[in-house]
Coordinates of C-alpha atoms and ligand atoms in Angstrom, one line a residue:
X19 CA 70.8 63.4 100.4
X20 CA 69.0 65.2 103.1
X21 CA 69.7 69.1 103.2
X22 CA 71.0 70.2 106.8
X23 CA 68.3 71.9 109.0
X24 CA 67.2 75.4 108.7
X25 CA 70.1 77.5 111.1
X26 CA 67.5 79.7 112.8
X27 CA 63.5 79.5 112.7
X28 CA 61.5 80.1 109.7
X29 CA 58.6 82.0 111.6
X30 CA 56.6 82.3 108.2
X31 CA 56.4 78.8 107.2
X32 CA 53.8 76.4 107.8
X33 CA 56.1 74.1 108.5
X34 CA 57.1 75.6 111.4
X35 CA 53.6 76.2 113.2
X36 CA 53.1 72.4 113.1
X37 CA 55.6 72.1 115.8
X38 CA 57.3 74.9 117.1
X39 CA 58.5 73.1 119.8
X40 CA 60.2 70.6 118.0
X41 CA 62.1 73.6 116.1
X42 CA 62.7 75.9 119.0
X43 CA 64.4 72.9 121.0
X44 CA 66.8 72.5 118.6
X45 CA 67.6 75.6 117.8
X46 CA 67.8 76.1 121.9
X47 CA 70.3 73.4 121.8
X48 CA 72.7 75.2 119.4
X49 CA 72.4 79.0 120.6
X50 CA 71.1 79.4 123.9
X51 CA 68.3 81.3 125.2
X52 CA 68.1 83.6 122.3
X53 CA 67.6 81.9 118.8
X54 CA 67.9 83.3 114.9
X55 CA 64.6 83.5 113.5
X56 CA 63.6 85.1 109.8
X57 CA 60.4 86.6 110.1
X58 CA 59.3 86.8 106.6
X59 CA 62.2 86.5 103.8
X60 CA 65.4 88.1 104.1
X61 CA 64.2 89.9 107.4
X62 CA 66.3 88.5 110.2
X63 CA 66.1 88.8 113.9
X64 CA 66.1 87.2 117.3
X65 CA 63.3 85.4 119.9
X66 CA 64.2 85.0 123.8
X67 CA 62.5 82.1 124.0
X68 CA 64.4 81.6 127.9
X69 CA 62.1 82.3 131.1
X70 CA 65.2 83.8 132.9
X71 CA 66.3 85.5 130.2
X72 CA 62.8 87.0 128.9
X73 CA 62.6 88.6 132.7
X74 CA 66.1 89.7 133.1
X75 CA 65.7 91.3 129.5
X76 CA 62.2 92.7 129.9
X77 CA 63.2 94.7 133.0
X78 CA 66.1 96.0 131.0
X79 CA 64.9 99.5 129.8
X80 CA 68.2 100.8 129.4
X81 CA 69.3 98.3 126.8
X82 CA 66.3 97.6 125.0
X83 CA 63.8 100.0 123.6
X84 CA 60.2 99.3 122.3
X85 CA 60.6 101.8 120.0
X86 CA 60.5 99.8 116.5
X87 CA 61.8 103.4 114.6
X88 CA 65.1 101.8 116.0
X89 CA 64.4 98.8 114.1
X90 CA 67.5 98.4 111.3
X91 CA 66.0 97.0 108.3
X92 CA 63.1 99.6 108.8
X93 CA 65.5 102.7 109.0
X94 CA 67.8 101.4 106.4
X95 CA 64.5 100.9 103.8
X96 CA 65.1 97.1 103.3
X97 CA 61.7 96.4 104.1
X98 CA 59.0 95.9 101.1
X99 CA 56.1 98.4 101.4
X100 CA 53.6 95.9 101.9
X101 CA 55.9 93.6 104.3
X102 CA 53.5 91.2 106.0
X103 CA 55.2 92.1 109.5
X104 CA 54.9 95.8 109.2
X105 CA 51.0 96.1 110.3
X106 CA 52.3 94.9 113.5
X107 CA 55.8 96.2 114.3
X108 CA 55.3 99.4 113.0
X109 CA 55.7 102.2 115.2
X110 CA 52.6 104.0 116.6
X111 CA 52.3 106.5 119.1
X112 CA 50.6 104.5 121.8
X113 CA 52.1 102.6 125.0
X114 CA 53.5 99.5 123.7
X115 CA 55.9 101.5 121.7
X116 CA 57.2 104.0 124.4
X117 CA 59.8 104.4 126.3
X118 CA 60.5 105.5 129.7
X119 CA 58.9 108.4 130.9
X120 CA 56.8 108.5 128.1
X121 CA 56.0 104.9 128.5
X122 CA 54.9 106.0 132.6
X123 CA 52.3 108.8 131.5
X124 CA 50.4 106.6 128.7
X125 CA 50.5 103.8 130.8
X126 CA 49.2 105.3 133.7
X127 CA 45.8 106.5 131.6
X128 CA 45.7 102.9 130.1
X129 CA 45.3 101.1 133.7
X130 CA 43.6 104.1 135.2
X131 CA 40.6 103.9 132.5
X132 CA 41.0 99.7 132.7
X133 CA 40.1 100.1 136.8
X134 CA 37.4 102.9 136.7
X135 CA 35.1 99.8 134.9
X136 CA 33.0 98.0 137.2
X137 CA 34.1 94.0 136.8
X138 CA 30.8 92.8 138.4
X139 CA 29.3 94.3 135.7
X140 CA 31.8 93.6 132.8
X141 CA 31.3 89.6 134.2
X142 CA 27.9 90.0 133.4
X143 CA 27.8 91.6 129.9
X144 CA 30.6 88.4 129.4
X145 CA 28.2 85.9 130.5
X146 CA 25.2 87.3 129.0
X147 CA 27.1 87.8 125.7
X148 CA 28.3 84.3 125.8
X149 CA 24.3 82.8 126.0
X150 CA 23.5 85.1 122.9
X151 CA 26.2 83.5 121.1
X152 CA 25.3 80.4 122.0
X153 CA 21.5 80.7 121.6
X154 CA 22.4 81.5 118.0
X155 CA 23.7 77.8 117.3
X156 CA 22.9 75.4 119.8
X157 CA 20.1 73.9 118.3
X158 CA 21.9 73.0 115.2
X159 CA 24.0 70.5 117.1
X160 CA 27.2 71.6 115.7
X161 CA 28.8 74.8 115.3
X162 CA 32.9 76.3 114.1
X163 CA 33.5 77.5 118.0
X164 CA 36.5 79.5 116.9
X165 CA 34.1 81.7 114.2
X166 CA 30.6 81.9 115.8
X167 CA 31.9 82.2 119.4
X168 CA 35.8 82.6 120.9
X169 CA 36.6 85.0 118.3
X170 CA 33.2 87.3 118.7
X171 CA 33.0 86.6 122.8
X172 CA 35.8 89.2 123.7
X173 CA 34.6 91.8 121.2
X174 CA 31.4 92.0 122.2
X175 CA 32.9 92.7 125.9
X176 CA 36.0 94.9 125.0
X177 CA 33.3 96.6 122.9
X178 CA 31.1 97.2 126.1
X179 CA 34.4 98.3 127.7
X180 CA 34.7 100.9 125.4
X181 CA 31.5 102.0 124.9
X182 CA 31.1 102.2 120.9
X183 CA 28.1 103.1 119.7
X184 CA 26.6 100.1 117.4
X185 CA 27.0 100.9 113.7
X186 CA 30.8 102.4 114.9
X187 CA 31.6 98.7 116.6
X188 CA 30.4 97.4 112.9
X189 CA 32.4 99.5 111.2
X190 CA 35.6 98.8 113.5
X191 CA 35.1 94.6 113.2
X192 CA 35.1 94.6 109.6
X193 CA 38.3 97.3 109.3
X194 CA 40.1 94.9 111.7
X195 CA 38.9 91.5 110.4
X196 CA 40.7 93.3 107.2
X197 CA 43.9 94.3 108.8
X198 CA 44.4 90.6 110.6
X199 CA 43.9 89.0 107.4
X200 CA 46.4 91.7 105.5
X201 CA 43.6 92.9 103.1
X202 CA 43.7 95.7 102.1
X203 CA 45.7 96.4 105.4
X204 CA 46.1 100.6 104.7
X205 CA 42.5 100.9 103.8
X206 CA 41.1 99.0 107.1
X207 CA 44.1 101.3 108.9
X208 CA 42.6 104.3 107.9
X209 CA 38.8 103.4 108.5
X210 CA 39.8 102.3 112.0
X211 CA 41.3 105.7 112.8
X212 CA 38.1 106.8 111.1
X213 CA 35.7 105.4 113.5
X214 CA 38.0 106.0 116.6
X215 CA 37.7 109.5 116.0
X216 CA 34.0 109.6 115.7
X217 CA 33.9 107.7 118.8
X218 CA 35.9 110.5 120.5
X219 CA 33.8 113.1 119.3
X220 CA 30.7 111.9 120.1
X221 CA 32.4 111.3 123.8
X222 CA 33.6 114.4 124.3
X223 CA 29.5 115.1 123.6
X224 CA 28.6 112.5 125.5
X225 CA 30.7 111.0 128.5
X226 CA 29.9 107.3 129.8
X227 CA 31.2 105.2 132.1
X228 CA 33.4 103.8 129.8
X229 CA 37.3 103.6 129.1
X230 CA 37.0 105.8 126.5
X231 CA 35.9 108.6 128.6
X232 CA 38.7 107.6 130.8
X233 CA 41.1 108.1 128.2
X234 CA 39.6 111.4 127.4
X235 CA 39.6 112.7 130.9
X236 CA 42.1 111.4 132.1
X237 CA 45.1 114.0 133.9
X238 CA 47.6 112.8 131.5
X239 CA 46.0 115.2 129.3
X240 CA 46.5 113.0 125.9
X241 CA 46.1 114.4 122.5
X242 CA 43.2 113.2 120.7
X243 CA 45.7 111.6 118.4
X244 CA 46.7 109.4 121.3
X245 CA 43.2 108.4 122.2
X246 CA 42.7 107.5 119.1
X247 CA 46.0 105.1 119.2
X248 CA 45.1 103.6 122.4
X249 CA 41.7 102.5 121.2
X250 CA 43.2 101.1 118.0
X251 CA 46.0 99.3 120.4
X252 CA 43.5 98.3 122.6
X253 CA 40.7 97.1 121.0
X254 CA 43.2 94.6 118.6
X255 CA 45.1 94.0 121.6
X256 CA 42.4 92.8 123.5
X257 CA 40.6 90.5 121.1
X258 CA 42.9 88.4 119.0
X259 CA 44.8 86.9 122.0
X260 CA 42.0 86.8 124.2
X261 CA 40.0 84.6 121.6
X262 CA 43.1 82.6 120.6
X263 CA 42.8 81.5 124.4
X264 CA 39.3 80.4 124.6
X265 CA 40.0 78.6 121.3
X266 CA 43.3 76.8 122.7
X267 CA 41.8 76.4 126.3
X268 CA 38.8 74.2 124.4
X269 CA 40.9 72.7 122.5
X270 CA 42.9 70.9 124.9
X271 CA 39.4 70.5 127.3
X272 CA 38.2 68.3 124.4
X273 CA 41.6 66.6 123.3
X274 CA 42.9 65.7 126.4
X275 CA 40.7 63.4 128.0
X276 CA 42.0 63.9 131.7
X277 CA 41.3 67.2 131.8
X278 CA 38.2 67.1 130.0
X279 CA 37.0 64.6 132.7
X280 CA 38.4 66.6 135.3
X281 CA 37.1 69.3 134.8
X282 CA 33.5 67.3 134.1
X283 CA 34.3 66.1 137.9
X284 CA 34.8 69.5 138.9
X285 CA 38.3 68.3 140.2
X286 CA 40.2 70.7 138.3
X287 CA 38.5 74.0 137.9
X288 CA 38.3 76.2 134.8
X289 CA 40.3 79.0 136.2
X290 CA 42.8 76.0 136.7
X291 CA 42.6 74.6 133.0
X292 CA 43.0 78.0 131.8
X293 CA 46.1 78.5 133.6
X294 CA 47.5 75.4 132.1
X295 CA 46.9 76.4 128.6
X296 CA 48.8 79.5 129.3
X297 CA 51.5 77.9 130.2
X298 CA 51.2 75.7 127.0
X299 CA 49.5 77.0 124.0
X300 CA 50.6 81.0 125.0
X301 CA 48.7 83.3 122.9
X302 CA 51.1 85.3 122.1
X303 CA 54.2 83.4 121.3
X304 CA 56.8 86.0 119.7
X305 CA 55.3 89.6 120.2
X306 CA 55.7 92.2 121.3
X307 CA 59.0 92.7 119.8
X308 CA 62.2 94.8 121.6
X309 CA 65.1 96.6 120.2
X310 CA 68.7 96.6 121.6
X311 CA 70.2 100.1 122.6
X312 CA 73.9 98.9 121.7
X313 CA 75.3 95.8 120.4
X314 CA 74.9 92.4 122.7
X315 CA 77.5 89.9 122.9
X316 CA 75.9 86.3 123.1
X317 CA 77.7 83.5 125.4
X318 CA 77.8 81.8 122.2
X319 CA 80.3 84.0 120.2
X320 CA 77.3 85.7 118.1
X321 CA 76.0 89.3 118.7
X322 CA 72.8 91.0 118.0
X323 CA 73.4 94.3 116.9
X324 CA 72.1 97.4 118.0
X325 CA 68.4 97.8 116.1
X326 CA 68.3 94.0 115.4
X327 CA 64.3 93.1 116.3
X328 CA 64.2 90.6 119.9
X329 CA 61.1 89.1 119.6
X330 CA 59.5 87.9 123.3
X331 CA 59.5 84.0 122.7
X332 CA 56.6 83.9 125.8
X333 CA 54.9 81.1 124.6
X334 CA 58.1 79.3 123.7
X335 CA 60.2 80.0 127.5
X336 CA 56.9 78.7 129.0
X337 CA 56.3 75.6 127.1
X338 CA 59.8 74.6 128.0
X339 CA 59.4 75.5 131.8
X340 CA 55.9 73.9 131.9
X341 CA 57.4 70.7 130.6
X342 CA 60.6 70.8 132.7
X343 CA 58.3 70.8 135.8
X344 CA 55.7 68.4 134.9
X345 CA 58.6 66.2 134.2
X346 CA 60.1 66.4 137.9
X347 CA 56.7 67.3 139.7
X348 CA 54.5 65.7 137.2
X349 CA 52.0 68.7 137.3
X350 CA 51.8 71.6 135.7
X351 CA 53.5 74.8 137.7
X352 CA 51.9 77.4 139.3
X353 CA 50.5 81.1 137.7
X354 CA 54.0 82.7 137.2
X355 CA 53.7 81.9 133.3
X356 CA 55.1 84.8 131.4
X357 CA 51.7 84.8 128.7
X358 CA 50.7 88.4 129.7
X359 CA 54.6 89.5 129.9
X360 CA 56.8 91.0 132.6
X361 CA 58.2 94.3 133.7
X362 CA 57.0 98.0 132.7
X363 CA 54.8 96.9 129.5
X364 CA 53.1 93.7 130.9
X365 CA 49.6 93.4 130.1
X366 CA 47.3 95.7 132.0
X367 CA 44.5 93.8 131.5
X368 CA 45.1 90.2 132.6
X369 CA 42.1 90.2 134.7
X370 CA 40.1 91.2 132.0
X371 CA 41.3 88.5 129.9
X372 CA 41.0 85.6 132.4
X373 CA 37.4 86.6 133.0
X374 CA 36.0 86.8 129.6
X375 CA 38.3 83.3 129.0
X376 CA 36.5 81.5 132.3
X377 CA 33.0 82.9 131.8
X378 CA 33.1 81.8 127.9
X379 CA 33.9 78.4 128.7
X380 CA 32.0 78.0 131.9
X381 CA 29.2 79.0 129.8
X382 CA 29.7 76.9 127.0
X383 CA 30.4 73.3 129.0
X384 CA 26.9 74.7 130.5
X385 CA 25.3 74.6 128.0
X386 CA 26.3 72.0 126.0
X387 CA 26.3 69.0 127.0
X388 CA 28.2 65.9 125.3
X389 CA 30.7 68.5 123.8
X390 CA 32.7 66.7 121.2
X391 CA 35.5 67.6 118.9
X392 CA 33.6 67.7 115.2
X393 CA 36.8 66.5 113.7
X394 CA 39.6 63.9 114.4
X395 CA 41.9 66.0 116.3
X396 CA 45.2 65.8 114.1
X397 CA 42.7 67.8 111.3
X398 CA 43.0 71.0 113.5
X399 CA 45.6 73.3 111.6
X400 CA 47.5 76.1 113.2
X401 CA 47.5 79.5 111.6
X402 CA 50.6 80.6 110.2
X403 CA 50.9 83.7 112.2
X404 CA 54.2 84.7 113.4
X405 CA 53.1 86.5 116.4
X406 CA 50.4 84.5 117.8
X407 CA 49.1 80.6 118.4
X408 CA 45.9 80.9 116.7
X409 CA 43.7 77.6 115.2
X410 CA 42.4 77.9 112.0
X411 CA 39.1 76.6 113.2
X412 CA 37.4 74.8 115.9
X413 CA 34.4 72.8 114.8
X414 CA 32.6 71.0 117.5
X415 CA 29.2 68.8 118.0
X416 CA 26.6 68.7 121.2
X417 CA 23.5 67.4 121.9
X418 CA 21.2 69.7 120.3
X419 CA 20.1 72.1 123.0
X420 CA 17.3 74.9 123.3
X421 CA 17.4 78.6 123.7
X422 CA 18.3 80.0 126.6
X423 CA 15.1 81.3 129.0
X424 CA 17.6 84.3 129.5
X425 CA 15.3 86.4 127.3
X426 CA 17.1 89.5 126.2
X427 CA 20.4 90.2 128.5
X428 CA 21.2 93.2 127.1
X429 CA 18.2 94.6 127.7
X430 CA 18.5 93.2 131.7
X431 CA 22.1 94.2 132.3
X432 CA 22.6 97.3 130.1
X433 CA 19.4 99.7 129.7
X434 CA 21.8 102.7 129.3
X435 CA 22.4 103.7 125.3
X436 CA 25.3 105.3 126.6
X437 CA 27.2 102.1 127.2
X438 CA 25.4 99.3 125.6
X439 CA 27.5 97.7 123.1
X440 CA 24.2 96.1 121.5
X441 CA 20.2 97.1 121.2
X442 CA 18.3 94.4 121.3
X443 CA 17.5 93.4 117.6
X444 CA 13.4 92.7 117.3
X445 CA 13.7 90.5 114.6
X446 CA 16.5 88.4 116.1
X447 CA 15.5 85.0 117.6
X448 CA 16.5 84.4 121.3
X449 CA 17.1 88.3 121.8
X450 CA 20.4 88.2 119.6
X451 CA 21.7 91.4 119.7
X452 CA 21.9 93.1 116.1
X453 CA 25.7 93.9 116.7
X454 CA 26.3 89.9 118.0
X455 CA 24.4 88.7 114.8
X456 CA 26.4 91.2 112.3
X457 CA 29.9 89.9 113.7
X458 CA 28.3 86.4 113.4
X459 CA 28.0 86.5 109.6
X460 CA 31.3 88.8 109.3
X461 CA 32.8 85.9 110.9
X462 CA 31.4 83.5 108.4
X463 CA 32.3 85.4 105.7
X464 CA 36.1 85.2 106.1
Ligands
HEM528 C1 44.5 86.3 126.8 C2 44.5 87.5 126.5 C3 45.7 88.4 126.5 C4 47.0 88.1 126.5 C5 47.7 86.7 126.4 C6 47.8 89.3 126.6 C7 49.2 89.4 126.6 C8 49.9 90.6 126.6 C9 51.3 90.7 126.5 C10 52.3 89.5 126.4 C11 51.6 92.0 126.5 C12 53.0 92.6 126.4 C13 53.8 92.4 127.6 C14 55.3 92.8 127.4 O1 55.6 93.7 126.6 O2 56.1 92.3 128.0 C15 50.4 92.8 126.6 C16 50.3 94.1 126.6 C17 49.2 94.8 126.6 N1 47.9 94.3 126.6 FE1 47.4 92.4 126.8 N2 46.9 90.4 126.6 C18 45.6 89.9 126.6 C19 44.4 90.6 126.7 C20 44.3 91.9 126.7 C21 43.1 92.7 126.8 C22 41.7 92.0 127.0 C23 43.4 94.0 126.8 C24 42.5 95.2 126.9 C25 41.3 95.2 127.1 C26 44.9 94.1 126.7 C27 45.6 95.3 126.6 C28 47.0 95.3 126.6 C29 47.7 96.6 126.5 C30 47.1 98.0 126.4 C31 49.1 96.3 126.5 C32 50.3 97.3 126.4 C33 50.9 97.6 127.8 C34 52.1 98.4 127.7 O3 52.8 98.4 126.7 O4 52.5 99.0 128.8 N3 45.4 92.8 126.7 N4 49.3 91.9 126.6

């Protein structure tokens, strides 16, 4: 006798990252546009995993807060100490968990500090980071794409953005390689809060074009123990879903032949191929995560109380959109996905993220020619991660290439030690930066 299927979505189980889809379409059958899900045992709450909906809801401030001290089985203490969801939902004091007012002043020195960068310039520390990356393996022939390049492409850039001094950018890597893979999760909390601070004093010494100057000088007047919470936010914000899209973008570039050949043809562009990958592999697929001001009455008899966590089903509401117009237009739709959200909190740096996205694979299909998958495709494995659509590795094989005559791009873009993420490292091959070669064999050492 088979058991009955699961009532709501099991968001820890590997099971379920096979195929979401397959899940979330049932489940969308029998409840609507807002599904059960259990985010680890025992811990229930709800994803919107409607496009409609997700706006409507998202542009709701008055009945849902981001403020996850409102979240019930938090202020009622049924949640375990080291509760595998905390690290993320967890209240801090930084934008993505304000309100309102509050919400308007942080988020003003957020997108302030974001547009005082130059993007000319932040292009080319992306394209000159993605040739050291690539320098560093593409004479082997073969290389894990997700390790040695999508997930160290957008730190070396956000770190740029920032303006870290080197051995502080070591430090940070390593605390939040730990906090991503839940070791030790307080320890790598602290450390980051550590070297945030030290950043911000030695800014306050020495201002640089950089956002975190911006932050610190900014009108808003924040405390120092907001700077230091927007540089936490933003760094992890930044770099885990803007590698999880270079990953997924390549993915589907060298599993779906059409595309691939297209974009070989250069009759679909890379901006364009991006865009469709957002629309179907969504970095983020169930984050960030709301909180209902008062009980809500579903059209299907069931309520979510007030407190109950809403998860934003983005990737989930696209995918189904995405499909429903490829199957009546036979294309994929236009840019009004929801990946970087909607209303008040969506992401300020979308631009950002597209760029370092289209200039890491530009640079890579480049490079490499006769790309190739280094595995059968079904032997690609989804990470069980119940907030974002992550591969657990993306190992690919080229014609063996040489160096790139590019020399040393740091020391051609970025001759100011006030805002270079990276001095050239002497005994480096190719003029691999010290900082891009540590994060290489971090990377390797997961
Ligand atoms: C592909 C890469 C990225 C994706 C898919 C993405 C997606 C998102 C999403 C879905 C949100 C929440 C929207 C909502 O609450 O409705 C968000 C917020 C945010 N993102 Fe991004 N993001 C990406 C890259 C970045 C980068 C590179 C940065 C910074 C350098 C960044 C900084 C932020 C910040 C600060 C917020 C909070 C905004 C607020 O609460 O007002 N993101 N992002």
């Amino acid at each position: 006798m088979t058991s009955p299927p699961c009532p709501y979505a099991a968001l820890y189980e590997p099971e379920f990252h096979a195929d979401p889809q397959t899940v979330n379409e049932r489940l969308r059958k029998e409840y609507g546009p807002v599904i059960p899900v259990e985010l680890e045992p025992g811990v229930r709450g709800w994803s919107v995993i409607d496009y409609a909906t997700l706006i409507s809801w998202c542009r709701d401030t008055r009945t849902f807060s981001r403020d996850s001290r409102r979240w019930r089985d938090w202020r009622e203490g049924r949640l375990a100490d080291d509760s595998g969801t905390l690290g993320m939902m967890m209240h801090r004091p930084n934008v993505l968990f304000a309100d309102g007012a509050e919400h308007q002043r942080l988020r003003r020195a957020v997108t302030d500090s974001l547009a005082a960068t130059d993007p000319q310039a932040l292009t080319e520390v992306a394209r000159a980071s993605a040739n050291q990356l690539i320098d560093a393996f593409c004479e082997r022939g073969e290389a894990e794409l997700l390790e040695e390049y999508a997930r160290l492409l957008p730190f070396l850039v956000i770190n740029h953005l920032f303006g870290f001094e080197e051995e502080n950018a070591r430090r940070f890597a390593v605390a939040m390689r730990d906090l991503f893979d839940g070791i030790h999760a307080e320890r790598a909390n602290a450390e980051l809060e550590r070297v945030a601070s030290a950043e911000i004093t030695r800014k306050r010494r020495q201002p640089g074009k950089d956002v975190t100057t911006g932050l610190l000088e900014h009108r808003a007047e924040l405390a120092d123990e907001e700077i230091l919470q927007h540089l936490v936010l933003i760094v992890g914000a930044g770099n885990e879903p803007t590698a999880n899209l270079i990953a997924n973008a390549m993915r589907i570039l060298l599993t779906d032949r059409d595309l691939g050949d297209d974009v070989a043809g250069s009759r679909t562009s890379i901006e364009d191929a991006v865009d469709r990958v957002l629309w179907s592999d969504s970095p983020l697929t169930n984050y960030p995560v709301m909180y209902p001001t008062s009980d809500i009455p579903l059209a299907n008899g069931q309520e979510i109380k007030e407190g109950e966590p809403v998860m934003l089903g983005y990737a989930a509401a696209n995918r189904n959109v995405a499909q429903e117009y490829a199957e009546s237009m036979g294309s994929a739709p236009n840019r009004a996905h929801l990946a970087f959200g909607v209303g008040p909190h969506r992401c300020p740096a979308q631009d950002t993220a597209i760029m370092i996205a289209n200039t890491g694979l530009r640079t890579l299909l480049r490079r490499l020619p006769g790309l190739r998958l280094g595995v059968p495709p079904e032997e690609l494995e989804w990470r069980v991660s119940i907030f974002a659509r992550s591969l657990t590795r993306l190992p690919i094989t080229f014609d063996p290439q040489p160096p790139s005559a590019e020399g040393t791009p740091w020391k051609q873009s970025h001759s100011s030690p006030e805002t270079s993420t990276a001095s050239p490292d002497a005994s480096a091959p190719s003029g691999r930066s010290s900082l891009s070669n540590f994060l290489a064999r971090l990377m390797r050492g997961r």
